[in-house]
Coordinates of C-alpha atoms in Angstrom, one line a residue:
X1 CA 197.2 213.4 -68.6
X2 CA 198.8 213.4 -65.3
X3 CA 198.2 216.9 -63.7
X4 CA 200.9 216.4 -60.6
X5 CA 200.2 216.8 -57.1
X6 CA 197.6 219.1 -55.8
X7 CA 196.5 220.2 -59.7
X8 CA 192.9 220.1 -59.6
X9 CA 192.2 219.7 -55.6
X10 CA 192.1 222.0 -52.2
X11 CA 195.2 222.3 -50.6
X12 CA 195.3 220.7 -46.8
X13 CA 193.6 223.2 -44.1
X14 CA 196.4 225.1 -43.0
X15 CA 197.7 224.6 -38.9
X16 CA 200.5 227.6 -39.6
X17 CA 200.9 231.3 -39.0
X18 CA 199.2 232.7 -42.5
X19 CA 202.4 235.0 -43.0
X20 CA 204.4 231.7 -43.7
X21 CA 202.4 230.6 -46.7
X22 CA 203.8 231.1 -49.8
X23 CA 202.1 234.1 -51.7
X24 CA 201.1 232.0 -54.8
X25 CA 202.0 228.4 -56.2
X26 CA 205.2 229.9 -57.8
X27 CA 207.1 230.5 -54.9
X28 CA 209.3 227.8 -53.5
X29 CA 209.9 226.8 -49.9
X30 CA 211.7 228.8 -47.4
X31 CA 215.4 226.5 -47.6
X32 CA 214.9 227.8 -51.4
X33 CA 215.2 231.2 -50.3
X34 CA 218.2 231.3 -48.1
X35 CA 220.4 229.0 -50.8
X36 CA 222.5 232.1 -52.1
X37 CA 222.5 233.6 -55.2
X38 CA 224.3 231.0 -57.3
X39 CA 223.1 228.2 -55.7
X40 CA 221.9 226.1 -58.4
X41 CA 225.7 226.4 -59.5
X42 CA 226.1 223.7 -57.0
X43 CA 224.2 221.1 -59.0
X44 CA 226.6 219.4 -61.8
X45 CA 224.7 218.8 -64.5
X46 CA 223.3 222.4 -64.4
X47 CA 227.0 223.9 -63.7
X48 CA 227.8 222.8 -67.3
X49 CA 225.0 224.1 -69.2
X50 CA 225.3 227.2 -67.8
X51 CA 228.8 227.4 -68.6
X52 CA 228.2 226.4 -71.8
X53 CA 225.4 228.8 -72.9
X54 CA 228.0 231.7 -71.6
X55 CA 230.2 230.7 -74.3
X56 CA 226.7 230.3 -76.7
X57 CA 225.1 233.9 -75.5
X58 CA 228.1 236.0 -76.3
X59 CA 228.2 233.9 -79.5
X60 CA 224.5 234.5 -80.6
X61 CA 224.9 238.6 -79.5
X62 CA 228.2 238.4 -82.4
X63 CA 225.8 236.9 -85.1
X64 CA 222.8 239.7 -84.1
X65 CA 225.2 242.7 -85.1
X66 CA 226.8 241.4 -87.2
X67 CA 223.7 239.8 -89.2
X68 CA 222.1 243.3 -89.0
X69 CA 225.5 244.8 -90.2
X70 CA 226.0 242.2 -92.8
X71 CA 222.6 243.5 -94.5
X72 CA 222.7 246.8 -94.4
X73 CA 225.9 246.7 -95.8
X74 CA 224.8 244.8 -99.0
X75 CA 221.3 246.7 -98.9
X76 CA 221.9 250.2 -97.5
X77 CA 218.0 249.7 -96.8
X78 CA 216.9 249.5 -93.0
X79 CA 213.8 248.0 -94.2
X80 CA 216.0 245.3 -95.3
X81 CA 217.0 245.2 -91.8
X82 CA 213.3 244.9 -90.0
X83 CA 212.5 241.7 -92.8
X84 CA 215.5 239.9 -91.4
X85 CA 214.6 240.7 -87.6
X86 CA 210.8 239.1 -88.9
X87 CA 211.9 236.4 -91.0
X88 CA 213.7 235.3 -87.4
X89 CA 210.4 235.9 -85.7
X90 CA 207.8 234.6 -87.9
X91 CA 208.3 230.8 -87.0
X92 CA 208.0 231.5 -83.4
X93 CA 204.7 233.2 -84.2
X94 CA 203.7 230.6 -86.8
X95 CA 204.9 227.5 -85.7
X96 CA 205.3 228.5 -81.4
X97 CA 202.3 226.5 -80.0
X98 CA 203.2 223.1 -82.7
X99 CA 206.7 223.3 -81.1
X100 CA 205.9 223.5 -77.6
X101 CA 203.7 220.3 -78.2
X102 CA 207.0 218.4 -80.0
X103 CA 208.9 218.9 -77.2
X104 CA 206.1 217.6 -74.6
X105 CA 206.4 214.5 -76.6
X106 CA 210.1 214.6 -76.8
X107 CA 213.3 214.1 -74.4
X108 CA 215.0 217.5 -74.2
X109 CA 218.7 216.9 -74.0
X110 CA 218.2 214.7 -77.5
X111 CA 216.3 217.6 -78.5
X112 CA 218.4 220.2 -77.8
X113 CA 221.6 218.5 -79.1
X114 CA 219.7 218.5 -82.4
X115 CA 218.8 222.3 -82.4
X116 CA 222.2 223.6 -80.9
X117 CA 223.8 221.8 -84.1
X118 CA 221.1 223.0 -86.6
X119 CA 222.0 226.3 -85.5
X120 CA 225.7 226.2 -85.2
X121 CA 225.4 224.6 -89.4
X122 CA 223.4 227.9 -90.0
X123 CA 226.1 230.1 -88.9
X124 CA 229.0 228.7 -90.7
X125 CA 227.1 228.5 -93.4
X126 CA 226.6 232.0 -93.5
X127 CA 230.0 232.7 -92.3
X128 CA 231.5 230.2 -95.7
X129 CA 229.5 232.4 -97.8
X130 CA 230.4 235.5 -95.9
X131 CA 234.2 235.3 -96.0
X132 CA 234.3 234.0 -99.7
X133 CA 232.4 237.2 -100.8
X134 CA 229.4 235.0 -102.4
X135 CA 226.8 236.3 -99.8
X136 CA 223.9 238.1 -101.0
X137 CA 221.2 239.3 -99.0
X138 CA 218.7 236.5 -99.6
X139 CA 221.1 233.9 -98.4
X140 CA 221.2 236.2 -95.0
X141 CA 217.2 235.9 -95.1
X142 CA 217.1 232.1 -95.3
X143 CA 219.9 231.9 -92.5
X144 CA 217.3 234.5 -89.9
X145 CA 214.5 232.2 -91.0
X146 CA 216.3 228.3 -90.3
X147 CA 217.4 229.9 -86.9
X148 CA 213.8 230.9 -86.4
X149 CA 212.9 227.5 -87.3
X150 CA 215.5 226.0 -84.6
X151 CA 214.3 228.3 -82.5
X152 CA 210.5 227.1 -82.2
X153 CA 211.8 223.9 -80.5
X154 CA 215.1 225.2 -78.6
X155 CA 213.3 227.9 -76.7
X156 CA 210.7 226.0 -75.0
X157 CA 213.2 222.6 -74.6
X158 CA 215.7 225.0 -73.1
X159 CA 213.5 226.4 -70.5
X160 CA 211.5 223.3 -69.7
X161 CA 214.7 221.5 -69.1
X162 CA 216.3 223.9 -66.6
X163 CA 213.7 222.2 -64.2
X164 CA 214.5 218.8 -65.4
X165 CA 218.6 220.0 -64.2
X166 CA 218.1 221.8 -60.7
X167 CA 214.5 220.6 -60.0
X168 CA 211.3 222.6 -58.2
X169 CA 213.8 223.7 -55.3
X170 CA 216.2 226.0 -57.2
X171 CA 214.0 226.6 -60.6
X172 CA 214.0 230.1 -59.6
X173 CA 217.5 230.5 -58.8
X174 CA 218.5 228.7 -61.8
X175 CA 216.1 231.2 -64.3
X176 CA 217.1 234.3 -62.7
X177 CA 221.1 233.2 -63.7
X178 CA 220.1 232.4 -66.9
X179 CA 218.7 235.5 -67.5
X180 CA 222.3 237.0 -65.7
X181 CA 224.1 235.3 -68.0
X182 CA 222.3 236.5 -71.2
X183 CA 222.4 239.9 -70.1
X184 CA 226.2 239.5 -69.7
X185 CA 226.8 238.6 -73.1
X186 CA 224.5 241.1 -73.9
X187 CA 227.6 243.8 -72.6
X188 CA 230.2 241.3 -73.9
X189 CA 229.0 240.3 -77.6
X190 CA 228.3 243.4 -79.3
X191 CA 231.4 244.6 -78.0
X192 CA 233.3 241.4 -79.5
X193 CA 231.2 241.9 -82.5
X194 CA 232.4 245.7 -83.5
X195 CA 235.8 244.5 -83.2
X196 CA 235.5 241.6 -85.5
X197 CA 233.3 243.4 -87.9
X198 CA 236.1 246.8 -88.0
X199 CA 239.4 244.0 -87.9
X200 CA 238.7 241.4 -90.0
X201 CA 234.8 241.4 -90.8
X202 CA 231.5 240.2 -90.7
X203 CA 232.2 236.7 -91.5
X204 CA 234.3 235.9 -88.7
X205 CA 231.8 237.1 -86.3
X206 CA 229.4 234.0 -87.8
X207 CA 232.5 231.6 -87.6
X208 CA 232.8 232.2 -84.2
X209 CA 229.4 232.2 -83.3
X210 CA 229.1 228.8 -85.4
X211 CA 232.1 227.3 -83.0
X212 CA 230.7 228.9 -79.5
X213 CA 227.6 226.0 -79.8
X214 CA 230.7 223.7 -79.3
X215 CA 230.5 224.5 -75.4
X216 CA 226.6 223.7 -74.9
X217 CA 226.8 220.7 -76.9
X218 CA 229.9 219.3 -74.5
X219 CA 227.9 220.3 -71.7
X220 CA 224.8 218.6 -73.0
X221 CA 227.5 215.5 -73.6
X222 CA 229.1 215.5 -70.1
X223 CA 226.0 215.5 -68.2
X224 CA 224.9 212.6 -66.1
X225 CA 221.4 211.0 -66.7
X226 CA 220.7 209.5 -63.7
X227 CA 221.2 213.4 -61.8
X228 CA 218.2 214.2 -63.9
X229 CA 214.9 215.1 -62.7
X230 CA 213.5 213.7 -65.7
X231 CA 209.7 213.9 -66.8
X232 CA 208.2 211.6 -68.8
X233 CA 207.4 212.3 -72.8
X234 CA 203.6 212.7 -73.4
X235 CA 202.5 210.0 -75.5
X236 CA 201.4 211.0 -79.0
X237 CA 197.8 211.5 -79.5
X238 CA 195.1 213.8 -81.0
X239 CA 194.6 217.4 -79.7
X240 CA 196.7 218.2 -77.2
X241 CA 197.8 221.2 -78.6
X242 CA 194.1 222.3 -77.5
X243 CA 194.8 220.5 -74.4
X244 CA 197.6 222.4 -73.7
X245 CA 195.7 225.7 -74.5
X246 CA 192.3 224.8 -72.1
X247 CA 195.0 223.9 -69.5
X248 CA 196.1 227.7 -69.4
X249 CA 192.7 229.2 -69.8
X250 CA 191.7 227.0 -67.1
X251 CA 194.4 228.0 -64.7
X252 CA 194.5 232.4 -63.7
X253 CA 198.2 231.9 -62.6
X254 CA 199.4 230.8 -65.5
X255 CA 196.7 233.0 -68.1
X256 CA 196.9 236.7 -66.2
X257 CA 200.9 236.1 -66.4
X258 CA 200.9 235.5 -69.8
X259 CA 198.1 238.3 -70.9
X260 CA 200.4 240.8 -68.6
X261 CA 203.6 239.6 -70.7
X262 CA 201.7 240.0 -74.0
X263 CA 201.0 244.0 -73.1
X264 CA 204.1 244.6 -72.2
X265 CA 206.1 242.7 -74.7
X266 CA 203.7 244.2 -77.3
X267 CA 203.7 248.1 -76.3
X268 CA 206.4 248.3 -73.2
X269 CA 209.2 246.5 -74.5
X270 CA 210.0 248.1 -77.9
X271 CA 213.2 249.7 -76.9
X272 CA 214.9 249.5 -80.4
X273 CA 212.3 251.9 -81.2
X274 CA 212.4 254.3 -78.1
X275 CA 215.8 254.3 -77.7
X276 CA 216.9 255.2 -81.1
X277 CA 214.1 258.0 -81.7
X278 CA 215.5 259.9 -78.3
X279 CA 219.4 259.3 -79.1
X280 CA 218.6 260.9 -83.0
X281 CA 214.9 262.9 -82.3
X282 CA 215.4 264.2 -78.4
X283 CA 219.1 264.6 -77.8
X284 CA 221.1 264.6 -81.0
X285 CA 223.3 262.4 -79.7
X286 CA 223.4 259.4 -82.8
X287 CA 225.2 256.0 -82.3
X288 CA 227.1 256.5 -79.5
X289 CA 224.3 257.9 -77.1
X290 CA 222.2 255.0 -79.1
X291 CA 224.6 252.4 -77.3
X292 CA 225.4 254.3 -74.2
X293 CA 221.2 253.7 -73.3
X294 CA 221.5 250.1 -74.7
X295 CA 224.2 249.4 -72.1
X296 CA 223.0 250.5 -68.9
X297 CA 219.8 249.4 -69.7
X298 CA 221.9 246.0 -70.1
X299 CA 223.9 246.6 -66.6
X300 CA 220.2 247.1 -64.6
X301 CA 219.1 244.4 -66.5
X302 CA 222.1 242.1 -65.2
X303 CA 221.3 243.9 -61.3
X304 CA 217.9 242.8 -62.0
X305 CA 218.6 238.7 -62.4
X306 CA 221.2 238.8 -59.6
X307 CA 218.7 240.3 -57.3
X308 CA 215.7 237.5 -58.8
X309 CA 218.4 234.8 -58.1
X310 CA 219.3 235.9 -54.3
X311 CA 215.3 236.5 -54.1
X312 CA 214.5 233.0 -54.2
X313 CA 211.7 233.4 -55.0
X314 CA 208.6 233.9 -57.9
X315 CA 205.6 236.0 -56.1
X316 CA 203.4 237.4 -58.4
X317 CA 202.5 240.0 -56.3
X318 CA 206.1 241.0 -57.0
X319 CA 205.5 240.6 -60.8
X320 CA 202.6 242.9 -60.4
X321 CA 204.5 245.3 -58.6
X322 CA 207.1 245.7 -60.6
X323 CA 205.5 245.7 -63.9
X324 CA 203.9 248.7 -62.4
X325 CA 207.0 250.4 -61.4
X326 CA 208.5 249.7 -65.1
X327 CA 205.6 251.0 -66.6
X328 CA 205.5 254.3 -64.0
X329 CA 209.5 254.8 -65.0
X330 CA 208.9 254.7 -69.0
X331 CA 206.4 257.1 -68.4
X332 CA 209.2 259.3 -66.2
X333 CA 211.5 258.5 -68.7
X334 CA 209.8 260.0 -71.2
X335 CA 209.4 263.3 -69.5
X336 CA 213.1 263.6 -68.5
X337 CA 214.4 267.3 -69.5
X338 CA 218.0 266.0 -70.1
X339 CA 220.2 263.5 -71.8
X340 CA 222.0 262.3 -68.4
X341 CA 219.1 262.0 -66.7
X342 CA 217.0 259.8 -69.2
X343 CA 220.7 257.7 -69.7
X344 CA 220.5 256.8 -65.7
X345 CA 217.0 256.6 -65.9
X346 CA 217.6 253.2 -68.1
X347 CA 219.4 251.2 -65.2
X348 CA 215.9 251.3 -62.9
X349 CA 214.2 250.1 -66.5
X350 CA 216.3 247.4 -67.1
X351 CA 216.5 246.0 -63.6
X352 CA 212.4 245.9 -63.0
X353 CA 212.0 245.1 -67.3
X354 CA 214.3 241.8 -66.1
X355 CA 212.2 241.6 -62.8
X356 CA 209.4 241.2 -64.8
X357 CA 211.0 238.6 -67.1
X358 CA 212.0 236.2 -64.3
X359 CA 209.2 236.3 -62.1
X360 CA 206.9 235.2 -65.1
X361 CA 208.7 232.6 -66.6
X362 CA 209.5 231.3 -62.9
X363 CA 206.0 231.5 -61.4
X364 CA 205.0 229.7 -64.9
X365 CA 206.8 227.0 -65.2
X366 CA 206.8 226.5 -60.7
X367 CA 202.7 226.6 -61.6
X368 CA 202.4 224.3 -64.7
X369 CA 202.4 220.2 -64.8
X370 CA 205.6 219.0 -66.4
X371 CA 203.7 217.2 -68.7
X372 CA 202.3 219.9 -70.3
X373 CA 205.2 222.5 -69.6
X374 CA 206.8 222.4 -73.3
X375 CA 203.5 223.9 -74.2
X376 CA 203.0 226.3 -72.3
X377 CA 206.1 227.5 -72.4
X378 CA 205.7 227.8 -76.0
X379 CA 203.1 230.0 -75.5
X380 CA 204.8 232.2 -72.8
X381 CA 207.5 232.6 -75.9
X382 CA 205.3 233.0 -78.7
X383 CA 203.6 235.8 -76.7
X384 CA 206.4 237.6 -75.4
X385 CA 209.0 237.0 -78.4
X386 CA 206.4 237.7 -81.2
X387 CA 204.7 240.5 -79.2
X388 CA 207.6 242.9 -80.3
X389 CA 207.4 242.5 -84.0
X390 CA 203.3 242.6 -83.5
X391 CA 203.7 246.4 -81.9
X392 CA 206.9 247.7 -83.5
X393 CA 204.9 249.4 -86.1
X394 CA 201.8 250.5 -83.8
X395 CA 204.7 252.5 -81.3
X396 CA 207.1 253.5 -84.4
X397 CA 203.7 255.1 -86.0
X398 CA 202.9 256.8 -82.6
X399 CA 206.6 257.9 -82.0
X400 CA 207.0 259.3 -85.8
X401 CA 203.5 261.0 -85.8
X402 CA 203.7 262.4 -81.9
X403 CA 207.3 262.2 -80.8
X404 CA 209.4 259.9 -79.0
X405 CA 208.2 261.2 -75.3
X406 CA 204.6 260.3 -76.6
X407 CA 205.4 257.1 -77.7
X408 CA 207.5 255.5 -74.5
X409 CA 204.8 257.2 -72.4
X410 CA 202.1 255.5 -74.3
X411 CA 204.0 252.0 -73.4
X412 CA 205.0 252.5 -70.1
X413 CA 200.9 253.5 -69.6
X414 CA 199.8 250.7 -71.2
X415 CA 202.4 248.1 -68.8
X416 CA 201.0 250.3 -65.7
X417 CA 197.4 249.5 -66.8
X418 CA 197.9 246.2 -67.5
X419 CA 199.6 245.0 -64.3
X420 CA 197.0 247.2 -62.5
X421 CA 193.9 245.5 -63.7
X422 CA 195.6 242.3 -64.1
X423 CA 196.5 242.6 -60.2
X424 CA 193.2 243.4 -59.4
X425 CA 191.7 240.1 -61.6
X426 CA 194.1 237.9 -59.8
X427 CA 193.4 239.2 -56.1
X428 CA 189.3 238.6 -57.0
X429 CA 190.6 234.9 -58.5
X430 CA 192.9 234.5 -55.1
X431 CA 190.1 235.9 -52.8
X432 CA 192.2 238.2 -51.6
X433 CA 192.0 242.1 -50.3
X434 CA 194.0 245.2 -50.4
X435 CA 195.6 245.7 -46.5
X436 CA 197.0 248.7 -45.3
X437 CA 198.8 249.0 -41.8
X438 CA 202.0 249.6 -40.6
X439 CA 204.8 247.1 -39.8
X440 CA 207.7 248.1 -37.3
X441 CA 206.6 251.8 -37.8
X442 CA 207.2 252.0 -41.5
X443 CA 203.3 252.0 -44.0
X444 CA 202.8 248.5 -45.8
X445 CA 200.4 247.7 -47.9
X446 CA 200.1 244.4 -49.6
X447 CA 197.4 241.4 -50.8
X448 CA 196.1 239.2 -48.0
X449 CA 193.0 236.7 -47.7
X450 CA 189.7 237.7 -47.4
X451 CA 188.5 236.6 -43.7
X452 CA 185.3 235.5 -43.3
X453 CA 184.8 236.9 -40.2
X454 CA 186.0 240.7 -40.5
X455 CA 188.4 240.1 -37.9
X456 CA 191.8 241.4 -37.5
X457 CA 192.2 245.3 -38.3
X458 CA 195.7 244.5 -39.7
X459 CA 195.0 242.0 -42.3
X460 CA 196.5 239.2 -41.0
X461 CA 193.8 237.7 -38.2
X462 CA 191.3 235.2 -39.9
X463 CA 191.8 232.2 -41.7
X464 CA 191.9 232.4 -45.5
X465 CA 188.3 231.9 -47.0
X466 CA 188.3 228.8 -50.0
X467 CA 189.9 229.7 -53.1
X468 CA 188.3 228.6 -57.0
X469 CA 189.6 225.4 -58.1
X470 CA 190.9 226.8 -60.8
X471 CA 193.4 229.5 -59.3
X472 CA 195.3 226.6 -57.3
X473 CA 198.3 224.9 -58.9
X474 CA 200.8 222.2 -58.3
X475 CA 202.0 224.4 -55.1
X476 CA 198.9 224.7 -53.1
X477 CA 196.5 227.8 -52.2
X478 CA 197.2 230.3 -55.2
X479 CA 197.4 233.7 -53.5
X480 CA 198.8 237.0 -54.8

């Protein structure tokens, strides 16, 4: 297996200024940062498949109320609810790791031709059965599983192949508008969806959402092969889904990432749960106040990505930090006295929850060897998509026994914790040290490398002492 350039050897001594090196194999090069914030909108072939999954993302938001609509409606059960929200989880958690090692061996615009259309068959299936009254709730369980099955495949070719459209130079960029353009039809599709559902019905919300996947399979159609920055299928051969596994163990950038994600997805990130026990529990507000927190929590969520793509870059310092300061404002949250307060609260959430979201799967994929990145993007998925389900009941027992300030407090502790140890495991991998100073009169405290000297009060004098094999990547020197 072909581990890329600079995988498993030191980086070249460095002849530079130590505050122009990159803080960790994630982030790009300088030119990377000063593109603008829609500058992977520049490159063709990416241009359409963004434009396509708008058209697909407000889609798939129709299909999520309505689905959950659908079956309460034929149910009146809530229960009935959570088994379809599982059924569309458990093949991720089953199946995850299996499907990021079919796509390795695969080509992904073949690949994701084949799962946009499984999908969109799904939905207007469901929507045939729907809108000629013969629906019953099993059919809607079978639907949430086959897109769960799609869905072990599509998630982990999607993301792998944003690198094969833009390339190492705007990977960031091009993942921060990708999550911008989810989060938009996050405020757009529900939205859609109530209408549908009120006018005409449930079953045209699945139409539709069967005929949006029209737009990303065009795009997938009209782009050009030879603009590609294609990788190479791995050839088919015995254990490399354990190959795939050792090459994350083996690797802290890529591990303590996905061990932070898997906390926070877990215990941090259960908002259907938080937000619904203080709109009914805490302020007696129902539905509406339900969807007022959901939306700004979508709007700093959307803030969040814009900022990641004019950021340019994928620090994990920065992931660190802001897990820390997500975790530090559930924990306000959950003491805030009043309604308004908590509401405005969820705009700082969202934007460092989608902070968090970027700079892992960005510093991830920037840090792993494209032959091996369908898996380990599979894991990155399987941990954060099936880390929800895993906690759900652990936070909806410690909300329903203590109260819903107990229970976000309890997650936002547990993200604080996490990104503080983990922070602390990754600056003894990167041989690095806390330094405190001052920088044009204002404090500044940040990561820097260890000298081996003790010189320079300020932390930046020295040169910056060896780092482990193991915590460099495909970018060079892993530091924090």
């Amino acid at each position: 297996m072909s581990t890329g350039s600079g995988a498993d050897s030191a980086p070249a001594p460095d002849t530079h200024d130590p505050r122009d090196t990159p803080a960790d194999p994630a982030a790009p090069d300088r030119t990377a940062r000063r593109s603008g914030m829609f500058s992977s909108l520049k490159v063709r072939n990416y241009r359409l498949f963004f434009t396509g999954q708008v058209v697909s993302n407000i889609g798939t938001w129709m299909q999520r109320i309505a689905q959950d609509w659908l079956v309460l409606t034929l149910t009146a059960s809530s229960a009935a609810v959570g088994i379809t929200t599982a059924l569309q989880f458990l093949p991720m958690l089953l199946f995850g790791l299996y499907g990021g090692v079919l796509v390795d061996r695969l080509r992904k615009r073949p690949t994701l031709l084949f799962t946009q259309s499984a999908m969109a068959l799904t939905s207007l299936a469901l929507a045939a059965l729907t809108l000629t009254g013969r629906v019953e709730v099993w059919h809607v369980y079978v639907a949430a599983f086959a897109t769960g099955l799609a869905t072990v495949v599509d998630n982990p070719a999607r993301q792998s192949f944003v690198a094969e459209l833009v390339g190492p130079g705007q990977l960031h960029n091009a993942v921060s508008l990708n999550s911008a353009n989810f989060q938009s039809a996050r405020l757009v599709g529900p939205a859609v969806a109530g209408l549908l559902i009120t006018g005409v019905g449930t079953g045209w919300a699945f139409f539709l959402n069967g005929v949006s996947f029209a737009a990303p399979i065009a795009g997938l159609l009209m782009m050009r092969a030879r603009e590609l920055h294609a990788v190479t299928p791995s050839p088919r051969g015995k254990g490399q889904l354990r190959e795939g596994l050792r090459y994350v163990a083996g690797r802290p950038e890529l591990l303590w990432p996905i061990v932070l994600v898997g906390f926070i997805g877990t215990f941090a990130f259960n908002f259907p749960v938080y937000l619904s026990a203080f709109a009914d529990d805490v302020f007696h507000g129902g539905a509406g106040v339900y969807s007022l927190f959901n939306t700004l929590m979508a709007v700093g969520s959307l803030a969040g990505a814009l900022l990641a793509a004019r950021r340019g870059t994928a620090r994990l310092r920065l992931l660190i930090m802001a897990a820390v300061a997500f975790g530090a404002l559930e924990i306000v949250a959950a003491g805030a006295p009043t309604l308004w307060l908590f509401a405005l609260l969820m705009i700082p959430i969202g934007l460092f929850a989608m902070t968090v979201n970027v700079t892992t799967n960005t510093s991830i994929q920037m840090a792993t060897d494209p032959a091996v990145r369908g898996r380990v993007m599979a894991l990155y998925m399987m941990v954060f998509l099936g880390g929800a389900p895993v906690g759900a009941p652990i936070v909806g027992w410690i909300t329903d026994t203590y109260g819903a300030r107990v229970g976000l407090a309890t997650g936002g502790a547990v993200a604080a914790l996490a990104a503080t140890v983990i922070g602390l495991v990754l600056a003894r991998v990167g041989n690095l040290r806390l330094s405190v100073g001052w920088d044009g009169g204002h404090p500044r405290m940040r990561f820097v490398p260890r000298t081996t000297d003790g010189a320079g009060s300020n932390g930046m004098a020295g040169a910056p002492a060896p780092v482990p094999a193991g915590a460099v990547g495909r970018g060079g020197t892993h530091r924090s």
